XYZ file of C-alpha atoms in Angstrom:
721
model
C 36.704 -7.650 -22.384
C 37.582 -8.743 -25.932
C 40.318 -10.352 -27.874
C 42.057 -9.023 -30.953
C 45.398 -8.831 -32.607
C 46.033 -5.371 -31.251
C 49.844 -5.239 -31.921
C 49.807 -7.108 -35.229
C 52.006 -9.812 -34.529
C 49.486 -12.499 -35.698
C 48.217 -13.866 -32.420
C 45.253 -12.548 -30.093
C 45.485 -10.081 -27.494
C 43.068 -9.081 -24.660
C 41.475 -5.554 -23.884
C 40.318 -5.527 -20.449
C 37.965 -2.774 -19.104
C 37.989 -2.345 -15.389
C 35.342 -0.730 -13.013
C 37.167 2.177 -11.061
C 40.622 1.342 -12.125
C 42.311 2.127 -15.524
C 41.632 -0.419 -18.430
C 44.464 -2.766 -19.534
C 45.959 -4.275 -22.620
C 47.501 -7.625 -22.170
C 49.656 -8.837 -25.002
C 50.097 -12.580 -26.063
C 53.297 -14.457 -26.835
C 51.448 -16.624 -29.493
C 51.383 -19.533 -26.856
C 48.752 -18.200 -24.656
C 50.839 -16.393 -22.170
C 49.806 -12.798 -21.470
C 52.075 -9.851 -20.503
C 50.792 -6.429 -19.328
C 51.392 -3.672 -21.862
C 51.875 -1.235 -18.851
C 49.192 1.071 -20.307
C 46.753 2.582 -17.865
C 43.743 3.648 -20.217
C 41.572 6.212 -18.258
C 40.215 5.806 -14.716
C 36.588 5.241 -15.453
C 33.927 2.973 -14.260
C 34.161 1.045 -17.391
C 31.859 -1.985 -17.988
C 31.960 -2.978 -21.655
C 33.858 -2.483 -24.795
C 34.111 -3.468 -28.378
C 37.037 -3.780 -30.738
C 37.171 -2.648 -34.224
C 38.963 -0.350 -36.858
C 37.139 2.641 -36.267
C 39.286 4.940 -38.124
C 39.959 3.022 -41.017
C 43.902 2.829 -40.539
C 43.919 -0.863 -40.573
C 44.591 -1.655 -36.782
C 42.003 -2.362 -34.159
C 40.676 0.507 -31.811
C 38.145 0.246 -28.812
C 34.918 1.973 -28.154
C 34.639 1.611 -24.276
C 31.273 2.081 -22.421
C 31.468 3.743 -19.044
C 29.092 3.661 -16.164
C 27.924 6.080 -13.411
C 27.160 8.987 -15.678
C 30.708 9.089 -17.206
C 31.256 9.726 -20.777
C 31.943 6.825 -23.150
C 35.490 6.783 -24.598
C 37.025 5.868 -27.999
C 40.584 4.783 -27.838
C 42.775 4.694 -31.114
C 45.633 2.096 -31.794
C 48.724 3.297 -33.231
C 49.036 -0.170 -34.889
C 51.519 -1.504 -32.427
C 48.861 -2.008 -29.522
C 49.766 1.376 -28.083
C 46.332 3.086 -27.453
C 45.519 6.979 -27.213
C 42.463 8.896 -25.953
C 40.578 10.196 -29.075
C 39.317 12.985 -26.595
C 35.800 12.529 -27.539
C 33.182 12.774 -24.726
C 30.326 10.654 -25.672
C 27.376 11.888 -23.279
C 27.561 10.914 -19.625
C 25.350 7.677 -19.626
C 25.204 4.932 -17.558
C 26.562 2.510 -20.156
C 26.987 -1.102 -19.427
C 27.999 -2.551 -22.982
C 28.700 -1.712 -26.711
C 28.666 -3.541 -29.942
C 30.460 -1.945 -33.264
C 29.017 -2.439 -36.599
C 28.182 -0.911 -39.671
C 24.442 -0.099 -38.768
C 24.093 2.719 -41.346
C 25.502 1.070 -44.392
C 28.236 3.852 -45.020
C 31.046 1.113 -44.733
C 32.654 2.277 -41.347
C 31.742 0.977 -37.942
C 29.033 2.521 -35.708
C 28.308 1.834 -32.007
C 25.183 0.411 -30.473
C 25.371 1.205 -26.763
C 23.297 -0.655 -24.016
C 22.655 1.867 -21.021
C 21.092 1.488 -17.907
C 18.239 3.322 -19.084
C 18.086 4.747 -22.498
C 20.146 2.840 -25.269
C 21.760 5.043 -27.911
C 22.915 4.489 -31.377
C 26.544 6.659 -31.990
C 27.208 6.908 -35.855
C 30.871 7.154 -37.100
C 30.263 10.322 -39.356
C 33.463 10.982 -40.905
C 34.556 7.130 -41.204
C 37.813 8.190 -39.141
C 36.487 7.256 -35.576
C 34.593 10.509 -34.735
C 31.151 9.566 -33.346
C 27.965 11.673 -33.352
C 24.662 10.870 -31.442
C 21.804 9.518 -33.730
C 19.475 11.082 -31.329
C 17.580 7.745 -30.969
C 16.298 6.910 -27.586
C 15.709 3.015 -27.634
C 13.652 1.734 -24.980
C 13.991 2.512 -21.159
C 15.006 -0.789 -19.718
C 17.739 -1.769 -17.539
C 19.931 -2.852 -20.548
C 23.029 -4.889 -19.728
C 24.403 -6.462 -23.031
C 23.882 -6.149 -26.783
C 24.759 -8.147 -29.844
C 24.323 -6.948 -33.316
C 23.496 -9.194 -36.342
C 21.028 -9.564 -39.293
C 18.266 -11.176 -37.411
C 15.587 -10.632 -39.917
C 17.450 -11.448 -43.188
C 17.116 -8.086 -44.790
C 21.118 -7.452 -45.100
C 21.454 -4.928 -42.427
C 22.577 -5.372 -38.688
C 19.863 -5.565 -35.965
C 20.425 -5.382 -32.253
C 19.276 -8.317 -29.472
C 19.429 -6.412 -26.143
C 19.738 -8.278 -22.872
C 17.700 -6.439 -20.049
C 17.921 -6.985 -16.324
C 14.608 -8.049 -14.565
C 12.689 -6.922 -17.742
C 11.948 -8.721 -21.075
C 14.946 -8.638 -23.652
C 14.301 -6.765 -26.574
C 14.947 -6.909 -30.466
C 15.447 -3.861 -32.374
C 15.304 -3.938 -36.247
C 17.265 -1.632 -38.193
C 15.883 -0.088 -41.694
C 19.261 -0.412 -43.120
C 19.940 3.457 -42.380
C 20.802 2.982 -38.632
C 17.349 3.778 -37.535
C 16.076 1.038 -35.143
C 12.421 -0.008 -34.296
C 10.951 -2.103 -31.630
C 10.083 -5.379 -32.829
C 7.694 -5.423 -30.007
C 9.010 -8.751 -28.757
C 9.105 -9.170 -24.963
C 11.590 -12.148 -24.767
C 11.312 -13.529 -21.112
C 11.506 -11.754 -18.010
C 14.767 -12.956 -16.215
C 17.837 -11.093 -14.833
C 19.779 -11.210 -18.273
C 23.397 -10.040 -18.112
C 24.901 -11.315 -21.596
C 23.844 -12.273 -24.976
C 25.525 -13.749 -28.266
C 24.000 -14.131 -31.510
C 24.838 -17.156 -33.649
C 23.172 -19.870 -35.781
C 23.130 -22.376 -33.074
C 20.544 -24.863 -34.625
C 21.971 -24.922 -38.258
C 19.084 -23.447 -39.958
C 20.927 -20.449 -41.447
C 19.538 -17.563 -39.355
C 21.117 -16.046 -36.114
C 19.670 -17.234 -32.561
C 20.446 -15.852 -29.339
C 22.037 -17.551 -26.334
C 21.231 -15.527 -23.229
C 23.078 -15.544 -19.889
C 20.878 -14.968 -16.991
C 21.925 -13.950 -13.384
C 20.530 -16.414 -10.728
C 18.310 -18.178 -13.102
C 18.814 -20.848 -15.849
C 20.430 -19.660 -19.160
C 18.143 -19.651 -22.362
C 18.419 -20.186 -25.857
C 15.979 -18.244 -28.074
C 15.619 -19.656 -31.535
C 14.921 -17.368 -34.754
C 12.361 -18.074 -37.233
C 14.463 -16.376 -40.058
C 12.394 -13.155 -39.816
C 13.706 -11.785 -36.536
C 11.077 -13.353 -34.433
C 12.438 -15.504 -31.424
C 10.929 -18.519 -29.505
C 12.206 -19.808 -26.231
C 13.622 -23.175 -26.905
C 12.561 -24.152 -23.318
C 16.147 -25.123 -22.357
C 16.824 -24.263 -18.718
C 20.666 -24.282 -18.785
C 22.159 -24.298 -15.372
C 20.985 -22.066 -12.478
C 24.247 -20.241 -11.826
C 24.972 -16.474 -11.358
C 25.920 -16.105 -15.035
C 27.321 -12.697 -16.052
C 28.683 -13.266 -19.667
C 29.230 -15.855 -22.482
C 30.721 -16.467 -25.683
C 29.796 -18.936 -28.500
C 32.190 -20.880 -30.721
C 33.011 -24.545 -31.766
C 34.625 -25.788 -28.630
C 34.667 -29.507 -29.342
C 35.420 -29.526 -33.106
C 32.162 -31.093 -34.269
C 31.287 -28.232 -36.360
C 28.384 -26.687 -34.302
C 28.669 -23.652 -31.736
C 28.931 -24.466 -28.233
C 28.917 -21.833 -25.221
C 31.623 -20.877 -22.591
C 29.543 -19.095 -19.706
C 31.299 -16.856 -17.241
C 29.514 -17.340 -13.757
C 29.856 -15.963 -10.295
C 31.251 -19.237 -9.259
C 32.497 -22.230 -11.510
C 32.404 -21.134 -15.178
C 30.567 -23.671 -17.287
C 30.910 -25.159 -20.978
C 27.593 -26.311 -22.523
C 28.078 -28.428 -25.865
C 25.644 -28.119 -28.621
C 24.210 -31.276 -30.252
C 24.072 -29.466 -33.667
C 20.315 -28.703 -33.296
C 20.517 -25.943 -30.629
C 20.329 -28.250 -27.740
C 22.792 -27.731 -25.234
C 24.225 -30.208 -22.471
C 26.423 -29.576 -19.639
C 29.963 -30.878 -20.474
C 30.234 -31.248 -16.381
C 33.211 -29.108 -16.268
C 33.551 -26.609 -13.551
C 36.242 -24.117 -14.531
C 37.671 -21.972 -11.414
C 35.408 -20.544 -8.708
C 35.931 -16.742 -9.328
C 33.562 -14.168 -9.749
C 33.630 -13.960 -13.565
C 32.026 -11.274 -15.527
C 32.954 -11.536 -19.288
C 34.498 -14.113 -21.313
C 35.982 -14.346 -24.986
C 36.903 -17.214 -27.024
C 39.953 -17.411 -29.554
C 42.855 -19.601 -30.271
C 45.130 -18.107 -27.810
C 48.001 -20.934 -27.830
C 48.014 -21.346 -31.695
C 46.912 -25.188 -31.585
C 43.856 -24.567 -33.878
C 41.194 -24.941 -31.137
C 39.269 -22.115 -29.176
C 40.487 -21.067 -25.717
C 38.850 -18.834 -23.387
C 40.043 -15.570 -21.583
C 38.021 -14.929 -18.698
C 37.677 -11.455 -16.731
C 37.164 -11.838 -13.216
C 36.565 -9.837 -10.184
C 40.216 -10.244 -9.171
C 42.913 -11.804 -11.316
C 41.766 -12.858 -14.891
C 42.189 -16.214 -16.126
C 43.194 -18.062 -19.384
C 41.668 -21.627 -19.978
C 43.306 -23.542 -22.810
C 41.156 -26.067 -24.595
C 42.687 -29.614 -24.881
C 40.466 -30.842 -27.548
C 43.125 -32.897 -29.411
C 43.467 -34.989 -26.097
C 40.163 -36.395 -26.056
C 38.330 -39.077 -28.188
C 35.459 -40.186 -26.225
C 33.808 -38.852 -23.020
C 32.856 -41.909 -21.032
C 29.325 -42.096 -18.995
C 29.643 -40.119 -15.795
C 26.812 -41.722 -13.798
C 24.293 -44.534 -13.700
C 20.968 -44.285 -12.014
C 18.269 -46.809 -11.266
C 14.550 -45.418 -11.138
C 13.792 -47.639 -8.129
C 15.690 -49.885 -5.794
C 12.961 -51.217 -3.646
C 10.692 -54.039 -4.157
C 7.775 -55.232 -2.133
C 8.039 -58.752 -0.600
C 6.115 -61.487 -2.316
C 6.189 -59.839 -5.770
C 6.232 -62.599 -8.538
C 9.373 -63.847 -9.950
C 10.847 -61.880 -12.783
C 9.302 -58.610 -11.717
C 10.711 -55.534 -12.702
C 12.510 -53.587 -10.093
C 13.415 -50.617 -11.751
C 14.956 -48.933 -15.233
C 18.438 -47.926 -15.647
C 19.513 -44.680 -17.174
C 22.901 -43.050 -18.015
C 24.270 -39.541 -17.762
C 26.833 -39.028 -20.751
C 26.866 -35.520 -22.450
C 27.750 -36.789 -25.827
C 26.188 -40.397 -26.100
C 22.500 -41.558 -26.220
C 22.965 -45.229 -26.898
C 23.894 -47.481 -23.942
C 23.930 -51.215 -22.864
C 23.585 -52.682 -19.305
C 25.077 -55.874 -17.723
C 25.798 -57.231 -14.286
C 29.462 -57.230 -13.772
C 31.989 -58.749 -11.249
C 33.803 -56.480 -8.570
C 33.037 -55.172 -5.282
C 29.367 -55.183 -4.501
C 28.279 -58.093 -6.683
C 27.253 -60.461 -3.962
C 23.656 -61.081 -5.163
C 24.286 -60.552 -9.063
C 22.878 -64.068 -9.527
C 19.636 -63.253 -8.171
C 18.720 -60.891 -10.981
C 18.759 -60.379 -14.699
C 18.810 -57.335 -17.104
C 16.572 -57.048 -19.963
C 17.396 -54.067 -22.040
C 17.569 -51.101 -19.473
C 15.278 -53.154 -17.088
C 16.531 -54.973 -13.942
C 14.240 -57.823 -12.909
C 14.384 -60.175 -9.804
C 14.560 -63.999 -10.850
C 12.528 -65.313 -7.655
C 9.742 -63.917 -5.349
C 11.395 -61.999 -2.579
C 10.679 -62.778 1.123
C 11.592 -59.943 3.659
C 12.383 -62.543 6.420
C 14.617 -64.504 4.236
C 16.673 -61.645 2.793
C 15.781 -58.011 3.325
C 18.430 -56.615 0.898
C 20.431 -57.446 -2.138
C 23.717 -55.859 -3.543
C 24.363 -55.817 -7.274
C 27.229 -54.236 -9.567
C 26.090 -52.975 -12.959
C 28.254 -51.601 -15.795
C 26.774 -49.012 -18.287
C 28.584 -48.914 -21.829
C 28.181 -46.337 -24.473
C 28.199 -46.721 -28.207
C 32.094 -46.340 -28.454
C 32.928 -48.634 -25.306
C 32.991 -46.012 -22.646
C 32.198 -47.470 -19.453
C 30.772 -46.648 -16.025
C 30.293 -49.097 -13.017
C 27.960 -48.638 -9.968
C 26.946 -50.698 -6.938
C 23.244 -50.802 -6.090
C 21.382 -52.006 -2.903
C 18.006 -53.316 -3.615
C 15.806 -53.342 -0.437
C 12.883 -55.722 -0.006
C 10.116 -53.610 1.660
C 6.788 -54.390 3.686
C 4.651 -51.570 3.101
C 2.751 -49.666 5.680
C -0.645 -51.102 6.525
C -2.572 -47.825 7.778
C -2.273 -44.126 7.994
C -4.017 -41.973 10.574
C -4.643 -38.401 11.061
C -5.847 -38.276 14.745
C -9.021 -39.908 13.220
C -10.358 -40.385 9.842
C -12.593 -37.414 10.174
C -10.992 -34.214 11.191
C -12.401 -30.590 12.171
C -11.031 -27.144 11.884
C -12.687 -24.063 12.771
C -13.500 -21.534 10.349
C -11.301 -18.464 10.274
C -8.226 -20.156 11.716
C -5.139 -18.408 10.409
C -3.496 -19.524 7.045
C -1.053 -22.298 7.311
C -2.852 -23.415 10.724
C -2.155 -27.189 11.681
C -5.141 -29.470 10.940
C -3.562 -32.541 12.607
C -0.435 -34.759 12.574
C -0.196 -37.866 10.628
C 1.273 -41.280 12.066
C 1.588 -44.543 10.156
C 1.225 -48.249 11.066
C 4.090 -50.287 9.754
C 5.375 -53.431 11.137
C 8.873 -53.112 10.111
C 9.754 -49.394 9.695
C 9.499 -46.213 11.884
C 10.590 -43.638 9.454
C 7.901 -42.242 7.080
C 7.427 -39.134 4.793
C 3.882 -38.115 3.663
C 2.710 -36.150 0.653
C -0.571 -35.423 -0.824
C -1.208 -37.665 -3.972
C -3.497 -37.872 -6.881
C -6.365 -40.275 -6.985
C -10.064 -40.765 -5.932
C -10.759 -38.497 -3.080
C -7.910 -35.818 -4.153
C -10.555 -33.023 -4.780
C -9.072 -30.387 -2.460
C -5.392 -31.541 -2.411
C -4.428 -28.013 -3.429
C -5.738 -26.384 -0.336
C -3.591 -28.036 1.872
C 0.336 -28.489 2.360
C 2.249 -31.247 4.172
C 5.147 -30.075 6.485
C 6.846 -33.124 7.960
C 4.412 -34.992 9.420
C 1.859 -32.037 9.763
C -1.128 -31.138 7.750
C -1.539 -27.502 7.253
C -4.398 -25.642 5.379
C -3.051 -22.911 3.044
C -5.727 -20.478 3.544
C -8.005 -19.319 6.513
C -11.241 -21.496 6.042
C -14.781 -20.114 5.601
C -17.771 -22.387 6.655
C -19.995 -20.472 4.302
C -17.688 -20.903 1.265
C -16.719 -24.407 1.822
C -17.729 -26.722 4.792
C -15.808 -29.897 3.858
C -12.639 -30.749 2.290
C -11.435 -34.167 0.777
C -7.731 -35.057 0.375
C -5.659 -38.159 -0.557
C -2.497 -38.593 1.300
C 0.193 -41.254 1.038
C 2.780 -42.472 3.560
C 6.116 -43.756 2.439
C 8.576 -45.860 4.672
C 12.195 -45.498 4.497
C 12.718 -48.037 1.861
C 9.700 -46.772 -0.428
C 6.634 -48.752 0.700
C 3.542 -46.820 0.428
C 0.072 -46.766 1.790
C -2.523 -44.055 0.669
C -5.709 -42.993 2.241
C -8.610 -40.438 1.887
C -9.256 -37.980 4.740
C -12.283 -35.738 5.051
C -11.648 -32.378 6.847
C -14.914 -30.625 8.276
C -14.898 -26.909 8.856
C -16.819 -25.792 12.068
C -19.086 -23.144 11.659
C -18.167 -20.568 14.398
C -19.995 -17.438 15.106
C -17.677 -14.283 15.340
C -19.085 -11.410 17.366
C -19.412 -8.029 16.075
C -15.849 -6.258 15.882
C -16.997 -2.612 15.480
C -19.983 -0.216 16.148
C -20.201 3.069 14.069
C -22.760 5.707 14.542
C -23.348 7.740 11.316
C -23.385 11.105 13.063
C -22.463 12.360 16.560
C -23.157 15.778 16.603
C -26.966 17.455 16.873
C -27.934 21.363 16.658
C -29.266 22.751 19.768
C -32.972 23.538 20.037
C -33.991 20.644 17.609
C -37.297 19.204 18.557
C -37.607 16.307 21.230
C -37.148 12.798 19.675
C -35.031 14.081 16.814
C -32.738 11.506 15.208
C -28.951 11.915 15.982
C -27.811 9.312 13.602
C -27.949 5.711 12.518
C -26.016 2.831 14.067
C -24.230 0.409 11.863
C -21.987 -2.971 12.581
C -18.864 -4.613 11.330
C -19.216 -8.419 11.480
C -17.447 -10.850 9.117
C -20.334 -13.576 9.453
C -23.715 -11.773 10.274
C -25.940 -8.943 8.900
C -28.696 -8.675 11.453
C -28.329 -6.554 14.651
C -30.167 -5.064 17.435
C -28.969 -1.961 19.468
C -29.543 -0.884 23.002
C -28.109 1.495 25.602
C -26.094 -0.429 28.336
C -24.631 0.237 31.601
C -21.039 0.661 31.787
C -18.138 3.097 31.534
C -19.416 6.178 29.835
C -23.172 5.707 30.238
C -23.633 8.941 32.000
C -26.088 10.406 29.849
C -27.902 7.103 28.694
C -31.220 8.341 30.106
C -31.322 11.370 27.732
C -31.700 9.062 24.796
C -33.599 6.193 23.222
C -32.943 3.884 20.412
C -35.704 2.997 17.768
C -34.420 0.155 15.784
C -31.044 1.312 14.558
C -31.726 5.096 15.127
C -30.399 7.184 18.064
C -32.959 9.594 19.386
C -32.327 12.526 21.863
C -35.422 12.551 24.271
C -35.693 16.458 24.788
C -34.793 19.387 22.870
C -31.133 20.104 23.630
C -29.624 23.324 24.797
C -25.755 24.150 24.282
C -25.794 26.690 27.166
C -27.346 23.805 29.527
C -25.485 20.840 28.106
C -22.994 20.839 25.333
C -21.865 17.301 25.158
C -23.563 13.727 26.354
C -21.755 10.416 26.894
C -23.660 7.274 26.050
C -22.820 3.284 25.947
C -24.268 1.328 23.247
C -24.255 -2.336 22.585
C -24.889 -4.060 19.351
C -25.719 -7.837 19.253
C -25.759 -10.140 16.073
C -28.241 -12.715 15.475
C -26.808 -15.337 17.669
C -25.733 -13.201 20.691
C -22.390 -12.110 19.863
C -22.100 -8.428 21.292
C -19.711 -5.449 20.945
C -20.134 -2.305 23.077
C -18.911 1.352 22.439
C -18.741 4.674 23.996
C -20.070 7.619 22.008
C -19.797 11.218 22.600
C -22.846 13.209 21.115
C -21.670 17.027 20.683
C -24.266 19.801 20.644
C -23.633 22.443 18.191
C -23.840 26.042 19.675
C -26.380 27.605 17.562
C -26.565 31.452 17.393
C -29.925 32.655 18.769
C -30.924 36.238 17.549
C -31.690 39.134 19.857
C -35.161 38.963 21.687
C -35.834 42.286 22.509
C -34.521 46.024 21.535
C -34.894 48.789 24.387
C -34.744 52.641 24.222
C -34.940 53.669 27.926
C -38.777 52.697 27.526
C -41.127 51.963 24.661
C -42.461 55.359 24.428
C -39.748 58.120 24.744
C -40.162 61.821 25.543
C -38.159 64.759 24.512
C -38.606 68.512 25.443
C -39.387 70.810 22.694
C -36.826 73.316 21.686
C -33.729 71.054 22.652
C -30.868 71.502 20.331
C -30.355 69.757 17.149
C -28.431 66.423 17.536
C -29.745 66.089 21.181
C -29.681 62.570 22.630
C -33.300 61.084 22.806
C -32.072 57.934 24.704
C -29.581 54.787 24.703
C -30.408 51.675 22.771
C -29.945 48.386 24.447
C -30.638 44.599 23.282
C -31.873 41.430 24.993
C -30.131 38.135 23.861
C -29.565 34.815 25.263
C -25.967 34.990 24.878
C -24.634 37.316 27.710
C -21.388 38.123 25.692
C -22.710 39.578 22.670
C -22.117 42.760 20.918
C -24.730 44.652 18.987
C -24.996 47.230 16.221
C -28.173 49.484 15.633
C -29.713 50.929 12.193
C -32.871 52.323 11.004
C -34.790 49.958 8.881
C -37.783 50.156 6.554
C -41.213 48.798 7.487
C -44.273 49.528 9.443
C -43.722 52.347 11.720
C -40.717 53.878 9.951
C -42.489 56.990 9.187
C -40.004 59.305 10.774
C -36.868 57.336 10.370
C -35.270 60.304 8.643
C -35.536 62.737 11.464
C -33.269 60.927 13.625
C -29.715 59.319 13.593
C -28.048 56.541 15.622
C -24.782 57.103 16.881
C -23.261 53.816 18.277
C -25.953 52.953 20.571
C -27.389 56.589 21.107
C -30.503 57.719 19.304
C -30.239 61.285 18.484
C -32.988 64.138 16.769
C -31.631 65.799 13.768
C -33.448 69.071 14.140
C -34.634 70.894 17.283
C -38.281 69.554 17.826
C -41.373 71.785 18.103
C -44.647 70.402 19.889
C -46.794 72.653 18.031
C -45.430 71.621 14.675
C -45.202 67.807 15.467
C -45.902 66.266 18.982
C -44.882 62.290 18.239
C -42.527 60.684 15.905
C -42.677 57.020 14.999
C -39.191 55.201 13.927
C -38.233 51.416 13.361
C -34.882 50.250 14.428
C -32.848 47.016 13.819
C -30.468 45.508 16.324
C -27.941 42.916 14.886
C -25.601 40.635 16.983
C -22.044 39.767 16.317
C -23.069 36.741 13.877
C -26.063 38.410 12.057
C -28.843 37.628 14.283
C -31.509 40.414 14.157
C -34.597 41.979 15.958
C -36.734 45.052 14.854
C -39.070 47.182 16.860
C -41.125 50.392 16.468
C -40.632 52.989 18.960
C -42.814 56.285 19.365
C -40.913 59.338 20.586
C -43.056 62.112 22.274
C -42.303 65.721 22.137
C -43.213 67.467 25.682
C -45.114 70.731 25.117
C -43.343 73.577 27.322
C -44.691 76.861 28.577
C -43.163 79.420 26.473
């Protein structure tokens, strides 16, 4: 939301954007009382907006940033606070906020839009409220808010963008509306709002950033547009938005922060240091706030946009002249018995958001019973006489703190005399824990010897013997180790622990924690290979064993009895190698089951069953047969007569074969014959007197390419003619 005199009656009105409902205009009566103008402007998922005279007609118009991929809108004012849609559809973006300013130096108002994704700059190209996309794609962050201002002192408007769960960014303008990333990554908070202003009085623009669920931050400018974290952690609320202005009339800029919970006012000391004013304003889910003099009394009031009813907070600055102290603290309210007289009990401090100078005194009133036993020296409380627990175990005093202009706050303190603990035990002074115990395992339980107390707290403290404090935590009275211990990395730890009784008495002691060297057996056994081809030679290596063991590197392997040991006798182990005793035959046995144990150097074992698979290797034909090795055919039989039928011998009984003539010894008469399937045929009718024998060379091939060749002699029988 934003404040501005939209109806030209001299007071500030409010334009409020709504999410999923029409945007609203609330008109001010000049006394801070707002009335609904009854305008329902759009029905988009609106997030942010900025007021400005975009069409140069002398009144305030509005640029609205819409979310959920809906176009941004420009609403033009008729001068009386009535707004009309300009009918511009400015890209379907996930827009969260917008800031108006003359970024290209042409005298009209342009728009820098913070998107949940790519930020954009819309230029007012005709000076009459018509916007065009500058085609700049600025970053790709989850941007929530943007503030324009000349951060680098070069006379044009730059942009500070607040990002969600990503570093905030500063975009520098070249004076023509072209923005360049300054390469600053400012924090990594959940930033929801930002406002630029000179908060430290050095003449340049700084940034106050509102963070959600994290402390708000102030980033100080060096004058050249480079920002440094002021190291202020301002609250830890769920802050959505904020606005800067001089709320307390002291000439510097303070901050009103809108929270999901009570809103807060942070007062500036003039040097950019902000102090909580201790005001908790409402308890709504507030999203945005704008400051302005709403009731005409010359101070800044606040209009807060809530998830629900919006609120107006009026500033009553003229009613206050001094804020007195709000609290008084004593750094310590216990003292050991037998401490000497005039010993310091503790130091006083005061909470006062506008003063730093205080005096302290013992005063009369409820709780002043033992004032006479003490003195105050500056801000130090001292006891006059040495205390004795048996005589008096506690004292009651009443103290006043007074600020530099007389503001006063009083408080009663109880001073306890304590007898500190005399010993601290953890089962025994030397404690042991087995290595590899889980992280956060309990090492032991503390106990304290104290003659007058039974309630104690324990903590790791600095001092001699605290070498390994960081490796442990204390939960109640239990000592826990953060990470699983490893004897080989660290075998002993030294820690220093303090026990404190209910009134602050302490006793410290050093403990040594020893780690037991525990053997952990192997956890897995692996064979590099579990297959072997049939027909390999006896004693062939099947594979190599390896072992998984977190604390050992030396292992032996052996075949052992148990489930899965069926075929142990068929194998031997040589070192880490598994060997098969006899040449395997797939047709005789295709798988073997063995059980193997691995043993580490101290006897830890692990057993595993392995299945060894025999690969079925193709064996080529072993013989080729043509009725008989010497074939006879009568002379004068017709051409293409069948001489005989070919058949093959093969270890595989279900094989198929093909036959062909091949070159080689004995192939002399291959050309005189043909093979049809498995039949050998003679091409021409034979004549004994012409040729009485033939020699051929034939090859048989099985289904996977195994071959066998053979020479046959074909004899021609001589018939009586």
